[in-house]
GROMACS .gro file of C-alpha atoms in nm:
model
  135
    1MET     CA    1   0.255  -2.741   1.286
    2ALA     CA    2   0.459  -2.618   0.971
    3LYS     CA    3   0.735  -2.371   0.979
    4TYR     CA    4   0.748  -2.094   0.720
    5LEU     CA    5   0.993  -1.802   0.653
    6LEU     CA    6   0.826  -1.471   0.601
    7LEU     CA    7   1.114  -1.298   0.390
    8LYS     CA    8   1.113  -0.914   0.365
    9HIS     CA    9   1.308  -0.765   0.091
   10TYR     CA   10   1.465  -0.415   0.072
   11ARG     CA   11   1.446  -0.465  -0.316
   12GLY     CA   12   1.401  -0.759  -0.554
   13ALA     CA   13   1.038  -0.824  -0.501
   14PRO     CA   14   0.761  -0.662  -0.710
   15ALA     CA   15   0.710  -0.275  -0.600
   16SER     CA   16   0.481  -0.214  -0.301
   17VAL     CA   17   0.174   0.023  -0.316
   18ASN     CA   18   0.335   0.252  -0.084
   19ASP     CA   19   0.689   0.234  -0.248
   20VAL     CA   20   0.890   0.505  -0.051
   21PRO     CA   21   1.232   0.360   0.045
   22MET     CA   22   1.272   0.365   0.423
   23ASP     CA   23   1.570   0.590   0.397
   24ARG     CA   24   1.333   0.867   0.306
   25TRP     CA   25   1.069   0.805   0.590
   26THR     CA   26   1.072   1.039   0.867
   27PRO     CA   27   1.199   0.926   1.222
   28GLU     CA   28   0.845   0.895   1.338
   29GLU     CA   29   0.743   0.681   1.029
   30VAL     CA   30   1.024   0.452   1.100
   31THR     CA   31   0.940   0.421   1.468
   32ALA     CA   32   0.581   0.333   1.385
   33HIS     CA   33   0.691   0.082   1.156
   34ILE     CA   34   0.930  -0.080   1.399
   35GLN     CA   35   0.658  -0.076   1.672
   36TYR     CA   36   0.413  -0.228   1.415
   37MET     CA   37   0.674  -0.530   1.373
   38ARG     CA   38   0.708  -0.536   1.744
   39ASP     CA   39   0.343  -0.585   1.815
   40PHE     CA   40   0.313  -0.829   1.536
   41ILE     CA   41   0.586  -1.049   1.692
   42THR     CA   42   0.427  -1.000   2.060
   43ARG     CA   43   0.104  -1.142   1.943
   44LEU     CA   44   0.258  -1.438   1.757
   45GLU     CA   45   0.462  -1.502   2.093
   46SER     CA   46   0.133  -1.516   2.269
   47THR     CA   47  -0.028  -1.767   2.030
   48GLY     CA   48   0.285  -1.981   2.025
   49GLU     CA   49   0.343  -1.924   1.651
   50PHE     CA   50   0.678  -1.716   1.669
   51VAL     CA   51   1.005  -1.883   1.608
   52ASP     CA   52   1.251  -1.613   1.513
   53SER     CA   53   1.295  -1.266   1.338
   54GLN     CA   54   1.592  -1.063   1.232
   55GLY     CA   55   1.644  -0.751   1.044
   56LEU     CA   56   1.954  -0.730   0.810
   57SER     CA   57   2.164  -0.425   0.686
   58PRO     CA   58   2.178  -0.368   0.314
   59GLU     CA   59   2.555  -0.431   0.313
   60GLY     CA   60   2.677  -0.780   0.228
   61THR     CA   61   2.922  -0.974   0.017
   62PHE     CA   62   2.888  -1.301  -0.188
   63VAL     CA   63   3.157  -1.570  -0.088
   64ARG     CA   64   3.234  -1.879  -0.247
   65TYR     CA   65   3.472  -2.189  -0.232
   66ASP     CA   66   3.757  -2.140  -0.498
   67GLY     CA   67   3.949  -2.470  -0.439
   68GLU     CA   68   4.159  -2.665  -0.201
   69GLY     CA   69   4.412  -2.443  -0.032
   70ARG     CA   70   4.284  -2.124  -0.197
   71PRO     CA   71   4.125  -1.848  -0.006
   72PRO     CA   72   3.735  -1.792  -0.058
   73VAL     CA   73   3.637  -1.562  -0.352
   74THR     CA   74   3.449  -1.267  -0.267
   75ASP     CA   75   3.220  -1.046  -0.479
   76GLY     CA   76   3.044  -0.717  -0.406
   77PRO     CA   77   2.884  -0.572  -0.229
   78PHE     CA   78   2.706  -0.456  -0.521
   79ALA     CA   79   2.407  -0.330  -0.321
   80GLU     CA   80   2.246  -0.121  -0.615
   81THR     CA   81   2.250  -0.443  -0.846
   82LYS     CA   82   2.125  -0.731  -0.638
   83ASP     CA   83   1.807  -0.844  -0.440
   84LEU     CA   84   1.846  -0.714  -0.100
   85ILE     CA   85   1.688  -0.912   0.197
   86ALA     CA   86   1.581  -0.686   0.476
   87GLY     CA   87   1.494  -0.954   0.722
   88TRP     CA   88   1.261  -1.225   0.798
   89VAL     CA   89   1.009  -1.360   1.052
   90VAL     CA   90   0.997  -1.745   1.106
   91ILE     CA   91   0.663  -1.881   1.220
   92ASP     CA   92   0.539  -2.212   1.321
   93VAL     CA   93   0.161  -2.233   1.227
   94ASP     CA   94  -0.113  -2.498   1.157
   95GLY     CA   95  -0.063  -2.478   0.762
   96TYR     CA   96  -0.008  -2.281   0.463
   97GLU     CA   97  -0.349  -2.068   0.492
   98ARG     CA   98  -0.238  -1.926   0.827
   99ALA     CA   99   0.102  -1.859   0.674
  100LEU     CA  100  -0.063  -1.659   0.409
  101GLU     CA  101  -0.287  -1.473   0.677
  102LEU     CA  102   0.003  -1.359   0.876
  103ALA     CA  103   0.204  -1.248   0.575
  104GLY     CA  104  -0.079  -1.036   0.479
  105GLU     CA  105  -0.090  -0.889   0.813
  106LEU     CA  106   0.267  -0.795   0.811
  107SER     CA  107   0.242  -0.649   0.462
  108ALA     CA  108   0.011  -0.397   0.617
  109ALA     CA  109   0.301  -0.242   0.838
  110PRO     CA  110   0.296   0.125   0.793
  111GLY     CA  111   0.545   0.305   0.597
  112ALA     CA  112   0.551   0.674   0.425
  113ASP     CA  113   0.280   0.899   0.559
  114GLY     CA  114   0.162   0.625   0.822
  115LYS     CA  115   0.003   0.429   0.549
  116PRO     CA  116   0.033   0.060   0.501
  117ILE     CA  117   0.318  -0.034   0.268
  118HIS     CA  118   0.136  -0.338   0.110
  119GLU     CA  119   0.472  -0.485   0.055
  120TRP     CA  120   0.512  -0.821  -0.117
  121LEU     CA  121   0.646  -1.087   0.125
  122GLU     CA  122   0.789  -1.394   0.015
  123VAL     CA  123   0.643  -1.690   0.214
  124ARG     CA  124   0.854  -2.025   0.191
  125PRO     CA  125   0.798  -2.331   0.364
  126PHE     CA  126   1.098  -2.511   0.555
  127LEU     CA  127   1.178  -2.848   0.433
  128ALA     CA  128   1.090  -3.125   0.659
  129GLU     CA  129   1.382  -3.284   0.832
  130HIS     CA  130   1.369  -3.605   0.660
  131SER     CA  131   1.319  -3.420   0.307
  132ALA     CA  132   1.664  -3.236   0.370
  133VAL     CA  133   1.838  -3.543   0.426
  134THR     CA  134   1.688  -3.750   0.150
  135ASP     CA  135   1.659  -3.498  -0.129
   0.00000   0.00000   0.00000
C-alpha cells in the first residue's frame, strides 16, 4: 500500500472546465458538492483506502524564522496573489494507477449548475519513512 495526497486548490492549478468560483454557487450547489465529497469518503472508508481529509479556509499567513531571540516574520495574507489550497484527501492505495483513478473520480464533483467541475487535483506520493530520514 502507498499513501497519496489528493490536493485540492482554490486557485493555482490550471482552470477547470466548470470554472465558477464556489462563492458564486447556489446553496444547493454547495450542498451537492459537499455531499459528493462525503459519499466519496464513505466509499473509501468501506474499502480501507481512506486515511484523512480536511478542508481549509482561504485565509492564511506565511511565517518564517528570523533568527535567535527574534519573533517570527509573517507575511500576508495575500489571498489574491498566491496559490490557495482548498483541502486534501489522503488515501492509502495499492499504487499510483489507483491514486489516479480516485483523483479522476474526485475531480468529477459537481459545481455550478450541478455539472462536474473537472478540477485539476494534485496527486503527490508520501515519502517512505526511510526516505524522509535519509534524503
